[in-house]
Coordinates of C-alpha atoms in Angstrom, one line a residue:
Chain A
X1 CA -39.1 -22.5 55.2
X2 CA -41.6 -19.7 55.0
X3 CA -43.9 -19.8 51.9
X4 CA -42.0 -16.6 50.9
X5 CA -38.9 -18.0 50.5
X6 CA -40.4 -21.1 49.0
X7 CA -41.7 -18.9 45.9
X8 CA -38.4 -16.8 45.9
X9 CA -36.5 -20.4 45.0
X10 CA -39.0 -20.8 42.5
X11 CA -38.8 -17.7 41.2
X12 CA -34.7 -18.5 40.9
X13 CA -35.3 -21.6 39.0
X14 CA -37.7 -19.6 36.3
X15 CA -35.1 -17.1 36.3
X16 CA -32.1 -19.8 35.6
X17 CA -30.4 -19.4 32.1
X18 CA -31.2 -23.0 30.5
X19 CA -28.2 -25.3 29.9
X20 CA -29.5 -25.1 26.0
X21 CA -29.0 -21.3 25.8
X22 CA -25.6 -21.4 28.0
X23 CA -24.3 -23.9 25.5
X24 CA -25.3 -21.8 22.2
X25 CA -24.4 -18.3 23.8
X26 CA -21.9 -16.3 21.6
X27 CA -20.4 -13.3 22.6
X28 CA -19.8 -10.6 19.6
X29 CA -15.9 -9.7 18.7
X30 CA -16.5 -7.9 15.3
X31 CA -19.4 -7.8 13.3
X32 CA -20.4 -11.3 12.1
X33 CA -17.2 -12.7 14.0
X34 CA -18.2 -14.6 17.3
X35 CA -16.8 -16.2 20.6
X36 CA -18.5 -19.5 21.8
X37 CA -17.3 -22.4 24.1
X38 CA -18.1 -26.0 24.5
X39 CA -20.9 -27.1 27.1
X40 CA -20.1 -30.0 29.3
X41 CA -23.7 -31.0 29.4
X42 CA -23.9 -31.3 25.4
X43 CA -21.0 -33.2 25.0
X44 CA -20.9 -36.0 22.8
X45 CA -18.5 -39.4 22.2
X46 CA -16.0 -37.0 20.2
X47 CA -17.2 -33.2 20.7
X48 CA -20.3 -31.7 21.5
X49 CA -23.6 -33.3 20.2
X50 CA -23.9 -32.2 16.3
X51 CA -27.5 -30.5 17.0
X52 CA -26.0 -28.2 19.3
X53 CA -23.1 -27.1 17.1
X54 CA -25.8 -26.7 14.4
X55 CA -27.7 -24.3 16.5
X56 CA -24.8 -22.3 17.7
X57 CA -23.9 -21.7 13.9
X58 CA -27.8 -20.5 13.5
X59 CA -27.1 -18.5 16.8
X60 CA -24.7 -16.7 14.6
X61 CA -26.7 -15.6 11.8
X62 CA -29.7 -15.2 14.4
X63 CA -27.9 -12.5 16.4
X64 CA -26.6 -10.9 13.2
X65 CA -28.2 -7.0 12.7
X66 CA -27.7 -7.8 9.3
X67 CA -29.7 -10.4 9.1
X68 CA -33.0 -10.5 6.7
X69 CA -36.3 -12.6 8.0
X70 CA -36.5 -16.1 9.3
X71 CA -34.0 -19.5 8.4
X72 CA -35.4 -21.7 5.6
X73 CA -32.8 -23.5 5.6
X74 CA -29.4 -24.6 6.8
X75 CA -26.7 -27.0 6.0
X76 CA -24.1 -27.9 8.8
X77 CA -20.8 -30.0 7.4
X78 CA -19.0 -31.5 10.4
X79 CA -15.6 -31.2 8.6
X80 CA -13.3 -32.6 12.6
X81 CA -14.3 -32.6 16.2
X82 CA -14.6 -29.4 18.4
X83 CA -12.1 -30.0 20.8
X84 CA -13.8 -28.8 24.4
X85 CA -13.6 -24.8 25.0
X86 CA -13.4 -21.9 23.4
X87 CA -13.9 -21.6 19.4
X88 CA -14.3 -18.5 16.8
X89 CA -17.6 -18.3 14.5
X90 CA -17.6 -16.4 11.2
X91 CA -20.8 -15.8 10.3
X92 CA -21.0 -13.6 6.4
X93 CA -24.2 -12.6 4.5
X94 CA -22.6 -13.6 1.4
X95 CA -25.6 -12.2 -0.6
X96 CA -29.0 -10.3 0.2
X97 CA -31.7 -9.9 -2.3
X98 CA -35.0 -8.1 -1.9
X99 CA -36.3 -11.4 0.3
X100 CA -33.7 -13.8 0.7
X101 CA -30.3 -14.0 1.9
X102 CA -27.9 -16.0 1.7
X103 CA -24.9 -16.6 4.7
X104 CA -21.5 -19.0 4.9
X105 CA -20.6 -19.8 8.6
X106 CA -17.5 -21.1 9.5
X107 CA -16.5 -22.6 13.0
X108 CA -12.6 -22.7 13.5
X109 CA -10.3 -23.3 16.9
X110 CA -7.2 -22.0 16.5
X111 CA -7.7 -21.0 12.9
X112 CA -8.5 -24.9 12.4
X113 CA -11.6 -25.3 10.1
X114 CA -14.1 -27.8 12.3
X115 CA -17.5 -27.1 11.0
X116 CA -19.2 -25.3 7.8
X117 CA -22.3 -23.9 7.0
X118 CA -24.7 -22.2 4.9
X119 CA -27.9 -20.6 5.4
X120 CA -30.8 -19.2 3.5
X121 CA -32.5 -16.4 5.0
X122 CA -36.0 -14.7 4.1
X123 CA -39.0 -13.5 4.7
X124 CA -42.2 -15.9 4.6
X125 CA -45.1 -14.5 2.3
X126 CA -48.9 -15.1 2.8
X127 CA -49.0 -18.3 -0.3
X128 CA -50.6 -21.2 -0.8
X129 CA -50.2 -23.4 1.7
X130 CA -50.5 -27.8 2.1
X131 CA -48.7 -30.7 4.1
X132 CA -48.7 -33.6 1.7
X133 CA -47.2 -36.0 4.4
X134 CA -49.3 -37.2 7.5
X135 CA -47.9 -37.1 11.1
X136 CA -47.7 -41.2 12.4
X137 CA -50.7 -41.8 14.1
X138 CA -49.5 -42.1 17.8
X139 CA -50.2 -42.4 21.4
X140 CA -50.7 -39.4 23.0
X141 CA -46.9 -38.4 24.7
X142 CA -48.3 -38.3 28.4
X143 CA -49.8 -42.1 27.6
X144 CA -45.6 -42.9 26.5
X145 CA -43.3 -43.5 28.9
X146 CA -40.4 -41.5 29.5
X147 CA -36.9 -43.3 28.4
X148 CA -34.6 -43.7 30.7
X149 CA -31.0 -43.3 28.9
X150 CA -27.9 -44.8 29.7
X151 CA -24.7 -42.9 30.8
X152 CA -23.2 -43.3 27.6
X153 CA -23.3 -39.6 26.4
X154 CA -23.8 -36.2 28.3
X155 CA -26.7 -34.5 25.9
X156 CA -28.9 -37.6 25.6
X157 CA -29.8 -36.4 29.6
X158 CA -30.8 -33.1 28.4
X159 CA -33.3 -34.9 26.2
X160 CA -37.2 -36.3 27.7
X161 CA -38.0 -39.1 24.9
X162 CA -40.8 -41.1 25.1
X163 CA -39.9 -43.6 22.3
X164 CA -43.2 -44.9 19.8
X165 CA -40.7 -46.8 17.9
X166 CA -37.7 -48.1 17.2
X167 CA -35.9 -47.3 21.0
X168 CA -32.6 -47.3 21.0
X169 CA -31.1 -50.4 21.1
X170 CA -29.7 -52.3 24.5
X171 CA -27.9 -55.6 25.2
X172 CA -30.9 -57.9 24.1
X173 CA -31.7 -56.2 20.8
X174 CA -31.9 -57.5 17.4
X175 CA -31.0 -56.4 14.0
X176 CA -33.8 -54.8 12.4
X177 CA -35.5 -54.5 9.1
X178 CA -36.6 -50.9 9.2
X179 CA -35.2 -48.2 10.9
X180 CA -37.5 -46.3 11.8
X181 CA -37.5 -44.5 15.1
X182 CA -40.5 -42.3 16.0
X183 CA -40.4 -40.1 19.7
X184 CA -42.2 -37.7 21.4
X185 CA -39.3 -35.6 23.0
X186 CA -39.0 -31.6 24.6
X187 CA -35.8 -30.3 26.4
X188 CA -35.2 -31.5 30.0
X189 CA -35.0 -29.1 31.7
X190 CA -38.3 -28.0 29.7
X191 CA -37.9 -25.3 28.0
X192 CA -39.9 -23.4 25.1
X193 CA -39.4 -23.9 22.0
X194 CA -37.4 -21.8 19.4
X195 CA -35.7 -21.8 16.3
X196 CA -32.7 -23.0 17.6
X197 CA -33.8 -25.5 20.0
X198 CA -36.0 -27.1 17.1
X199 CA -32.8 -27.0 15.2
X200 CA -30.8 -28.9 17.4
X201 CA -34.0 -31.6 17.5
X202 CA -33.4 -32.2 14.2
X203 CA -30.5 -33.9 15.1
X204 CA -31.7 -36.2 18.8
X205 CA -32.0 -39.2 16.8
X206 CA -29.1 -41.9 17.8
X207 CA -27.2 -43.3 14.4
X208 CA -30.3 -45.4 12.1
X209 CA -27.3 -48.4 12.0
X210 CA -27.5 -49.0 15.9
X211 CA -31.1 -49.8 14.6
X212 CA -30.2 -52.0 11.4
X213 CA -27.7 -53.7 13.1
X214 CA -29.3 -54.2 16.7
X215 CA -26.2 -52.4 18.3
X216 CA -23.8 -49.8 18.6
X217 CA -20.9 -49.3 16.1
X218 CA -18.7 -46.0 15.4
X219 CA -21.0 -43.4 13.6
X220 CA -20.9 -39.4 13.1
X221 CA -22.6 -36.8 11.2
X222 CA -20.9 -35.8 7.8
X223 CA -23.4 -33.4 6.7
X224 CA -26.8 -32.4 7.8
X225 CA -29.8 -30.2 6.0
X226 CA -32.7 -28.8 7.8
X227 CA -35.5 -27.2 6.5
X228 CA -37.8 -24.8 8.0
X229 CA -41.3 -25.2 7.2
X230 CA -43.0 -23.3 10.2
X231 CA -42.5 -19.7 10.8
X232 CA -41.2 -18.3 13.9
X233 CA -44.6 -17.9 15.6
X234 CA -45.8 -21.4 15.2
X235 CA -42.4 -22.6 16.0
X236 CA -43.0 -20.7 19.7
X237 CA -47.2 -21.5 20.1
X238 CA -45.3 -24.9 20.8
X239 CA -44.2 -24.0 23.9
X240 CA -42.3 -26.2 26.4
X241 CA -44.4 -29.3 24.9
X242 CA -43.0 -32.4 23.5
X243 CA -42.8 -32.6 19.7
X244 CA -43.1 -35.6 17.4
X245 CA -40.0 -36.5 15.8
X246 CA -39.3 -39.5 13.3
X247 CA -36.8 -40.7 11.4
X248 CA -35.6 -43.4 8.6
X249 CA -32.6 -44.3 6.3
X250 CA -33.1 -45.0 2.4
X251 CA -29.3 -46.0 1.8
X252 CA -26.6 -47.9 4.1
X253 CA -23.1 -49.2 2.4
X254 CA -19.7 -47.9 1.8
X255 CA -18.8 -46.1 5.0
X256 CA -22.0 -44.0 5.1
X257 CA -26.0 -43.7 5.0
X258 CA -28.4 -41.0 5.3
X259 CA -31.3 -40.1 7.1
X260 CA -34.5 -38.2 6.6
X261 CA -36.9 -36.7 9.4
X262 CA -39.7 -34.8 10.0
X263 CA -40.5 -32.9 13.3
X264 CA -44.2 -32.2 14.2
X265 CA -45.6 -29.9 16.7
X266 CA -48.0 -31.5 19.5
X267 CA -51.2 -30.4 17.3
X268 CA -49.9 -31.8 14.1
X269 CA -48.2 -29.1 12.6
X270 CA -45.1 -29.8 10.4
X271 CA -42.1 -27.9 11.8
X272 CA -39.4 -29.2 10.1
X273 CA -37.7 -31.8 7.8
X274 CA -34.1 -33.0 8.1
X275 CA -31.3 -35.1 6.0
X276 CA -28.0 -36.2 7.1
X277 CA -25.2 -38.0 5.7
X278 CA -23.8 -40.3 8.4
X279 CA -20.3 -41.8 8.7
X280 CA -20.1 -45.7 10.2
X281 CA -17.5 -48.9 10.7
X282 CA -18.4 -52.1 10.2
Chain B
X1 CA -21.9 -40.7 -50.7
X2 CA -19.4 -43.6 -50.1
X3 CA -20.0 -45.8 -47.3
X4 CA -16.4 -44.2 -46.0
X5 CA -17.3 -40.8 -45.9
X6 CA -20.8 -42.8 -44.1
X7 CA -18.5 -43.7 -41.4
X8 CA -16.7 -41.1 -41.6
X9 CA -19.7 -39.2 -40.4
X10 CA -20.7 -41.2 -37.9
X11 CA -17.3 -41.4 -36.2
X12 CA -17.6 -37.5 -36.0
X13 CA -20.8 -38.3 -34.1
X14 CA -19.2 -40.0 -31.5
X15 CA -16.3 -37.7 -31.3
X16 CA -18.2 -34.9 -30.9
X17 CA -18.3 -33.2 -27.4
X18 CA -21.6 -33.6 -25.7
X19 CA -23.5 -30.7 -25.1
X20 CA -24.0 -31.2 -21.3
X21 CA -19.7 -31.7 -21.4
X22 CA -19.8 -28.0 -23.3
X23 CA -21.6 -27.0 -20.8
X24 CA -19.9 -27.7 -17.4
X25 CA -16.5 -27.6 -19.5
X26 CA -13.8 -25.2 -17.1
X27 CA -10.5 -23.8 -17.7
X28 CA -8.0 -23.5 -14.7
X29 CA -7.0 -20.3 -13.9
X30 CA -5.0 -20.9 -10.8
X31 CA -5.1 -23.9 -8.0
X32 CA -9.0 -23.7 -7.4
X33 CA -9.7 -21.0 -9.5
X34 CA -11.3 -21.7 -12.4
X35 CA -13.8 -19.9 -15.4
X36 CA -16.8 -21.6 -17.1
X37 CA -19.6 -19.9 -19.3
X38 CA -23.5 -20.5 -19.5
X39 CA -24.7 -22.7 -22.4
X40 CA -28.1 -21.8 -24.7
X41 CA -28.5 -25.7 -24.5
X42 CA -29.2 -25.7 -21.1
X43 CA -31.0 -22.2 -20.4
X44 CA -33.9 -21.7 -18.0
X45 CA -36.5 -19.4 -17.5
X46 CA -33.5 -17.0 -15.9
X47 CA -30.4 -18.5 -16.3
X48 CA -29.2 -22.0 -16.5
X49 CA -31.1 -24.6 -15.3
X50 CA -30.2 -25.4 -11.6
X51 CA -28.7 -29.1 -12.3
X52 CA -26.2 -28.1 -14.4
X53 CA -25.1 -24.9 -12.4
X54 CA -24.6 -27.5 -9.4
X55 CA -22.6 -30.4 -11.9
X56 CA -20.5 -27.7 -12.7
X57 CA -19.6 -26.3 -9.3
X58 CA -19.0 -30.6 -8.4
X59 CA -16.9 -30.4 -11.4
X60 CA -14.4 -28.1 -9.9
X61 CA -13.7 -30.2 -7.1
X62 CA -13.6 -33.0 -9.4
X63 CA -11.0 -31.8 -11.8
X64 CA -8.9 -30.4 -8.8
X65 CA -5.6 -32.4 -8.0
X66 CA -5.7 -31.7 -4.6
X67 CA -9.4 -33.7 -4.2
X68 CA -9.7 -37.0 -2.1
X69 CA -12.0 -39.7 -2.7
X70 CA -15.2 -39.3 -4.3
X71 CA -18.7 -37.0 -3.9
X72 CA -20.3 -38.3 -0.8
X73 CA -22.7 -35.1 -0.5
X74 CA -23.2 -31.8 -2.2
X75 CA -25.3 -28.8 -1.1
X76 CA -25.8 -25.8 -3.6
X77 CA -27.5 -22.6 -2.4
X78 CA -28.9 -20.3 -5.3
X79 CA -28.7 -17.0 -4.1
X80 CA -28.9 -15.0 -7.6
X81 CA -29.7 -15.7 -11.2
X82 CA -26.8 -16.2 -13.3
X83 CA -26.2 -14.1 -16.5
X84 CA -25.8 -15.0 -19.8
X85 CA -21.5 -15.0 -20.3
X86 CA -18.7 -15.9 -18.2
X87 CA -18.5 -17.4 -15.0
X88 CA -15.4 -17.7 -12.1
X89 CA -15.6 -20.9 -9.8
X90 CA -13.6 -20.6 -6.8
X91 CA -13.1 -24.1 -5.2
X92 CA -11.7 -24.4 -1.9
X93 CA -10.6 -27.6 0.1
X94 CA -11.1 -26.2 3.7
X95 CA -10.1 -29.5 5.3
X96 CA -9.0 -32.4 4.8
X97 CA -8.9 -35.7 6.8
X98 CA -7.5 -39.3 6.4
X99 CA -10.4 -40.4 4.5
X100 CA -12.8 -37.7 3.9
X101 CA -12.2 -34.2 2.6
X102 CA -14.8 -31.1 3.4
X103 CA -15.0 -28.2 0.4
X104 CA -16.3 -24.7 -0.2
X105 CA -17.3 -23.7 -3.8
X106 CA -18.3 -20.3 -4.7
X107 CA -19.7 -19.2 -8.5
X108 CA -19.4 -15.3 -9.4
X109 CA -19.9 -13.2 -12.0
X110 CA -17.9 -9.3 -11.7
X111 CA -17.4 -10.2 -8.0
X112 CA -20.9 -10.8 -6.7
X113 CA -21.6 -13.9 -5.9
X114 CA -24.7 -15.9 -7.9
X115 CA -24.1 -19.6 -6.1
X116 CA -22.4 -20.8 -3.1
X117 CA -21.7 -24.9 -2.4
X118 CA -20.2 -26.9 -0.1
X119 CA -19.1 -30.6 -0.8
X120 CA -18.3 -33.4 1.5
X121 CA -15.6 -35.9 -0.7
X122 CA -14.1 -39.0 0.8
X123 CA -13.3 -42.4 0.8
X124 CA -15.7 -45.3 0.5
X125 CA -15.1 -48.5 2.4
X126 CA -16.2 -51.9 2.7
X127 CA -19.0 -51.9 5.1
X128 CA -22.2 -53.5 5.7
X129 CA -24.5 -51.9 3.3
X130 CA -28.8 -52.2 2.9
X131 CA -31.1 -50.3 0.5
X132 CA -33.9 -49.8 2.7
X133 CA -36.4 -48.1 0.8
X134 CA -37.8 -49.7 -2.3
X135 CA -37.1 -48.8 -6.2
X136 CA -40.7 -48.0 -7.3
X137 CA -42.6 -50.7 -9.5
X138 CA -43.2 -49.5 -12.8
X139 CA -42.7 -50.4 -16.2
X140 CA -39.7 -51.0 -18.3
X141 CA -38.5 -47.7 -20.0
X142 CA -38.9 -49.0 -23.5
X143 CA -42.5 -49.7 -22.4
X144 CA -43.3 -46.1 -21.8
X145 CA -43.3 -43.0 -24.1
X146 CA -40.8 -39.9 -24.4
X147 CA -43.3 -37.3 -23.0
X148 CA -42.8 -34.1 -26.0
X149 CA -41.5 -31.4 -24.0
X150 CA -43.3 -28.3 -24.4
X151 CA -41.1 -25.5 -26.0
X152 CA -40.8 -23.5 -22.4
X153 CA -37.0 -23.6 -21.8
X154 CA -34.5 -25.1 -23.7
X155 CA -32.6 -27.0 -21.0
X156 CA -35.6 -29.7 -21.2
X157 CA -34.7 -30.9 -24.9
X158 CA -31.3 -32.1 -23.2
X159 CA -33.3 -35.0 -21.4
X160 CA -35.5 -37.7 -22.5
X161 CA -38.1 -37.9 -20.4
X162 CA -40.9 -41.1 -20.3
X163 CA -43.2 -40.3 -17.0
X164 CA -44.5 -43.4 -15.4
X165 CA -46.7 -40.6 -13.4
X166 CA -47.0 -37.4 -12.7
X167 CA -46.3 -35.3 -16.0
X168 CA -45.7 -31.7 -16.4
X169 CA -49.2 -30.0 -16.3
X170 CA -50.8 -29.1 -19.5
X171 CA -54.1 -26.7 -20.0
X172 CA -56.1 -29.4 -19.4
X173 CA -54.7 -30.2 -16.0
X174 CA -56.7 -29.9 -12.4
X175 CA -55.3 -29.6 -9.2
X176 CA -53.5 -32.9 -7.8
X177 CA -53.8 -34.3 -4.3
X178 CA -50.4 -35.8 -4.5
X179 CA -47.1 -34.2 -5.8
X180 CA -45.6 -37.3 -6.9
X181 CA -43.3 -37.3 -10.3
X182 CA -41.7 -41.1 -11.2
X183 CA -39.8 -41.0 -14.8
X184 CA -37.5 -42.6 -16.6
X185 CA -34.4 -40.3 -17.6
X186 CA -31.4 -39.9 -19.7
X187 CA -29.7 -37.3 -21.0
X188 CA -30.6 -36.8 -25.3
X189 CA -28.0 -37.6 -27.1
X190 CA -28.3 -40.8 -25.0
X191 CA -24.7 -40.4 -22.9
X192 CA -23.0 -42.3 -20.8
X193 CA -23.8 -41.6 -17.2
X194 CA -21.1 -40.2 -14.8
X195 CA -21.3 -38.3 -11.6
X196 CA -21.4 -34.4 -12.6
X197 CA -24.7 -36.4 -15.3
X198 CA -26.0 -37.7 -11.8
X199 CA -25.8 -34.8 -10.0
X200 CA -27.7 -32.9 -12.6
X201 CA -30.0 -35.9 -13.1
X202 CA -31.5 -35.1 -9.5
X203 CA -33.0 -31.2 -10.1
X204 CA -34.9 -32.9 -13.5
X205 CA -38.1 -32.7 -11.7
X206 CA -40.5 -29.9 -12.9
X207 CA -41.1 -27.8 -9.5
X208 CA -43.7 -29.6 -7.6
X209 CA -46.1 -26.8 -6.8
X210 CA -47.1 -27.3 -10.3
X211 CA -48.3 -30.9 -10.1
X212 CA -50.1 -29.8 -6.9
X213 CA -51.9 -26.8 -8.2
X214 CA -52.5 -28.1 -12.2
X215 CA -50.9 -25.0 -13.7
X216 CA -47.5 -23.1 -13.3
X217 CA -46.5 -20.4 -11.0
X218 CA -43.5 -18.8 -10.7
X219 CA -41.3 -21.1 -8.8
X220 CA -37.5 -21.5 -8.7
X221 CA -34.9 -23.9 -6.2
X222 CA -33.2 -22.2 -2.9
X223 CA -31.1 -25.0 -2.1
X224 CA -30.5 -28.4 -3.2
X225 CA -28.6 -31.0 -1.3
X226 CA -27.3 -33.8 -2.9
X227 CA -25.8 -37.8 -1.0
X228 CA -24.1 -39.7 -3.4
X229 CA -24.7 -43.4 -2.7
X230 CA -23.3 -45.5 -5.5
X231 CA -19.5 -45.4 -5.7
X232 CA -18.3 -44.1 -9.1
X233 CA -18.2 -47.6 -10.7
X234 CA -21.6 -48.4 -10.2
X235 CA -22.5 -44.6 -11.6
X236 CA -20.6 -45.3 -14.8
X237 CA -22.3 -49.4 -14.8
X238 CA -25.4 -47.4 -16.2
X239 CA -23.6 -46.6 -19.4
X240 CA -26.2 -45.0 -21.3
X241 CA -29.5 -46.3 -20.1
X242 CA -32.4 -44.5 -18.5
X243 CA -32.2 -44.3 -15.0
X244 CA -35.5 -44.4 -12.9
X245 CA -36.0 -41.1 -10.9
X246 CA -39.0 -40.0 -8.9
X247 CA -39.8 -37.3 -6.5
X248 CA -42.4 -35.9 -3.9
X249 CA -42.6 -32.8 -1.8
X250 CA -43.6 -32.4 2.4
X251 CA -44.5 -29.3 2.5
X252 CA -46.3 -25.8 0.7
X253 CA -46.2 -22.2 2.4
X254 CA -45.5 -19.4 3.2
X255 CA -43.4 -19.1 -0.3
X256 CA -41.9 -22.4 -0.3
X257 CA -41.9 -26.1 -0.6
X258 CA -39.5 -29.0 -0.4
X259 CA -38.7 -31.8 -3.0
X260 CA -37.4 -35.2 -1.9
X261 CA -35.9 -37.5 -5.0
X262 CA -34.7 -41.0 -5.2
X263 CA -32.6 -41.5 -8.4
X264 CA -32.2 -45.7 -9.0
X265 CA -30.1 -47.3 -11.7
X266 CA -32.1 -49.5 -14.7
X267 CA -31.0 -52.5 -12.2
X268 CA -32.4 -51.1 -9.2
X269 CA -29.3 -49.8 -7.4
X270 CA -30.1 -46.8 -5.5
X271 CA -27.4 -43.8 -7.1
X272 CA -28.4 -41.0 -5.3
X273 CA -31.5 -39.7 -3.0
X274 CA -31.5 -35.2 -2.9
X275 CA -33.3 -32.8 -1.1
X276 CA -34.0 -29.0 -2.2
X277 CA -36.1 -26.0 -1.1
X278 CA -38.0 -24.7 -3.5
X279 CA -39.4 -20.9 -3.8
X280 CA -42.7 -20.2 -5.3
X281 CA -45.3 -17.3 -5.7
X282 CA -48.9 -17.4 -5.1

């Protein structure tokens, strides 16, 4: 192979549309009405993995003309499970002011309500400015090893995590009394990061019960918040490095628990924070 | 006066509608449709305070035949002040499952819309349940004083407030290094606490930019999510005795910062834990 044809291949892999954006891409119908389709490297147990139908729905708003400034926040209620293919999104500035706005999204399959959303919209202003919370004090992620995941669910492989704490549990774990997990992790493929992407980080930790309870029982998303604390330009100074992700659970009982997290770029910048209401058996 | 017409007197006491009942109080229109009004009681700087607005859009679902279970999570985005005057609710049950139920809930006033929500109801079960994080150590309600609200807005005189730490700034304040609020709270007249109570129980905090910065700025929630972790009965246990609520914020800048709450029972149940975005100037 000459070196020529070498840097041509190269060149083809740089050029490559990233499973990531392939599962997210919408194509426009109407204004604010959109065509996606499940990705078979996202999928989940039941459905695609939440943090990719949460990223889609941003997509939305994202590729809107309409739209006003940057996402503060979003909230993603995963009402039933996408079945694989083709689904409709609705995204609707429901009301702009001078510097916010405010959007409901709505994901449906054959006029079947799956997943909605709302979104707050607006433009960042020169304030102020403090992170009360500290990032963990960690290894560096080169010094942490790389995870290897089982072949229990498609969109874990599209994940590098190098696990701190709290892995995810295997046939020799033990309940636990805190649930914390903390992990460096970046897409695999690497790929740099964006609004969306981070988005759909929010959601790469596996259910805080596996943890509590030293192994897996039936869990989903009910509800998840994200908030945006970095604007887009520190968001993509991040590049295609890992980011520092952790998460813990205040409340388990009933059927549910929830689950707060915070994201931090590699130099110890606070991205995002993240809640989630979780469904469980058992 | 006789001691009949005494009792009397009293009996009317007890009789009497609370305010914060005046205040959510709707009338049906149509299935889902329903009107409320603003209260004077519980005014704000602009419009009503922010708890109430969300108990009242939690109070559609909840007086709606068609609702399943209980309030597992609520998310309320404030995308306009309301006005003084009447108010339309439209309260949507977009899907519903065998044990859980996923809503919409829209507030407008002439046809623009001032608040959008979405509500997550269901079922709870008999699972394996763990409080993980810990109720704070402090001292016993009666042990600490009813802080004397300043005058500001009125919605404050509805709650009596004894901070264990963290108090609303006065002219004497500096700058704090820790946003951290821990009080105990009930509503004034002392009243019986009940989930639509809870829900506004959780926006009580003063915003948190204050604490940090020793003074006030203009400042006013985005969006405030809400999990429910105490079934009903538990809620209502708590009768009319302060509950122990306390609250800290990540992140300040670019305009906004979050607020994280725990809200515990006298007991030490954990009720409810909520999230909001906050907007700020300066």
């Amino acid at each position: 192979m000459t070196e020529t044809a070498v840097t041509g291949q190269k060149r083809d892999a740089e050029d490559a549309v990233h499973p990531f954006d392939e599962a997210i891409a919408l194509d426009v119908v109407a204004e604010g009405w959109y065509v996606g389709r499940t990705h078979a490297a996202y999928a989940n147990m039941v459905g695609p993995f939440g943090g990719v139908t949460a990223a889609t729905m941003l997509r939305a708003v994202l590729d809107d003309p309409r739209r006003l400034g940057e996402a503060l926040s979003l909230t993603v209620n995963y009402a039933g499970p996408v079945a694989d293919g083709p689904f409709d999104i609705l995204a609707t500035p429901v009301r702009t002011n001078r510097s916010t706005q405010h959007w409901t999204i709505t994901l449906t399959q054959d006029d079947v309500v799956t997943t909605t959303a709302t979104a707050v919209f607006g433009v960042r202003r020169d304030t102020w400015s403090s992170t009360e919370v500290s990032m963990p004090a960690v290894p560096a992620a080169d010094e942490v090893p790389v995870f290897k995941v089982p072949a229990l669910v498609a969109w874990t492989r599209n994940y590098e995590m190098r696990y701190v704490e709290g892995a995810l549990p295997d046939m020799d774990s033990e309940p636990q009394p805190d649930s914390t997990t903390t992990l460096w992790v970046r897409d695999f493929p690497a790929r740099p990061l964006d609004v969306p992407a981070l988005t759909a980080l929010c959601d790469v930790f596996y259910p805080r019960v596996f943890r509590r309870r030293g192994t897996f029982v039936p869990a989903g998303t009910v509800s998840l918040t994200t908030y945006f604390h970095a604007g887009v330009e520190v968001v993509e100074e991040q590049s295609d490095q890992p980011i520092l992700a952790t998460a813990r659970a205040a409340d388990f009982g009933g059927g549910y628990f929830d689950q707060s997290a915070r994201l931090w770029s590699g130099n110890g910048r606070l991205l995002a924070t993240s809640h989630q209401l979780v469904y469980f058996k058992y």
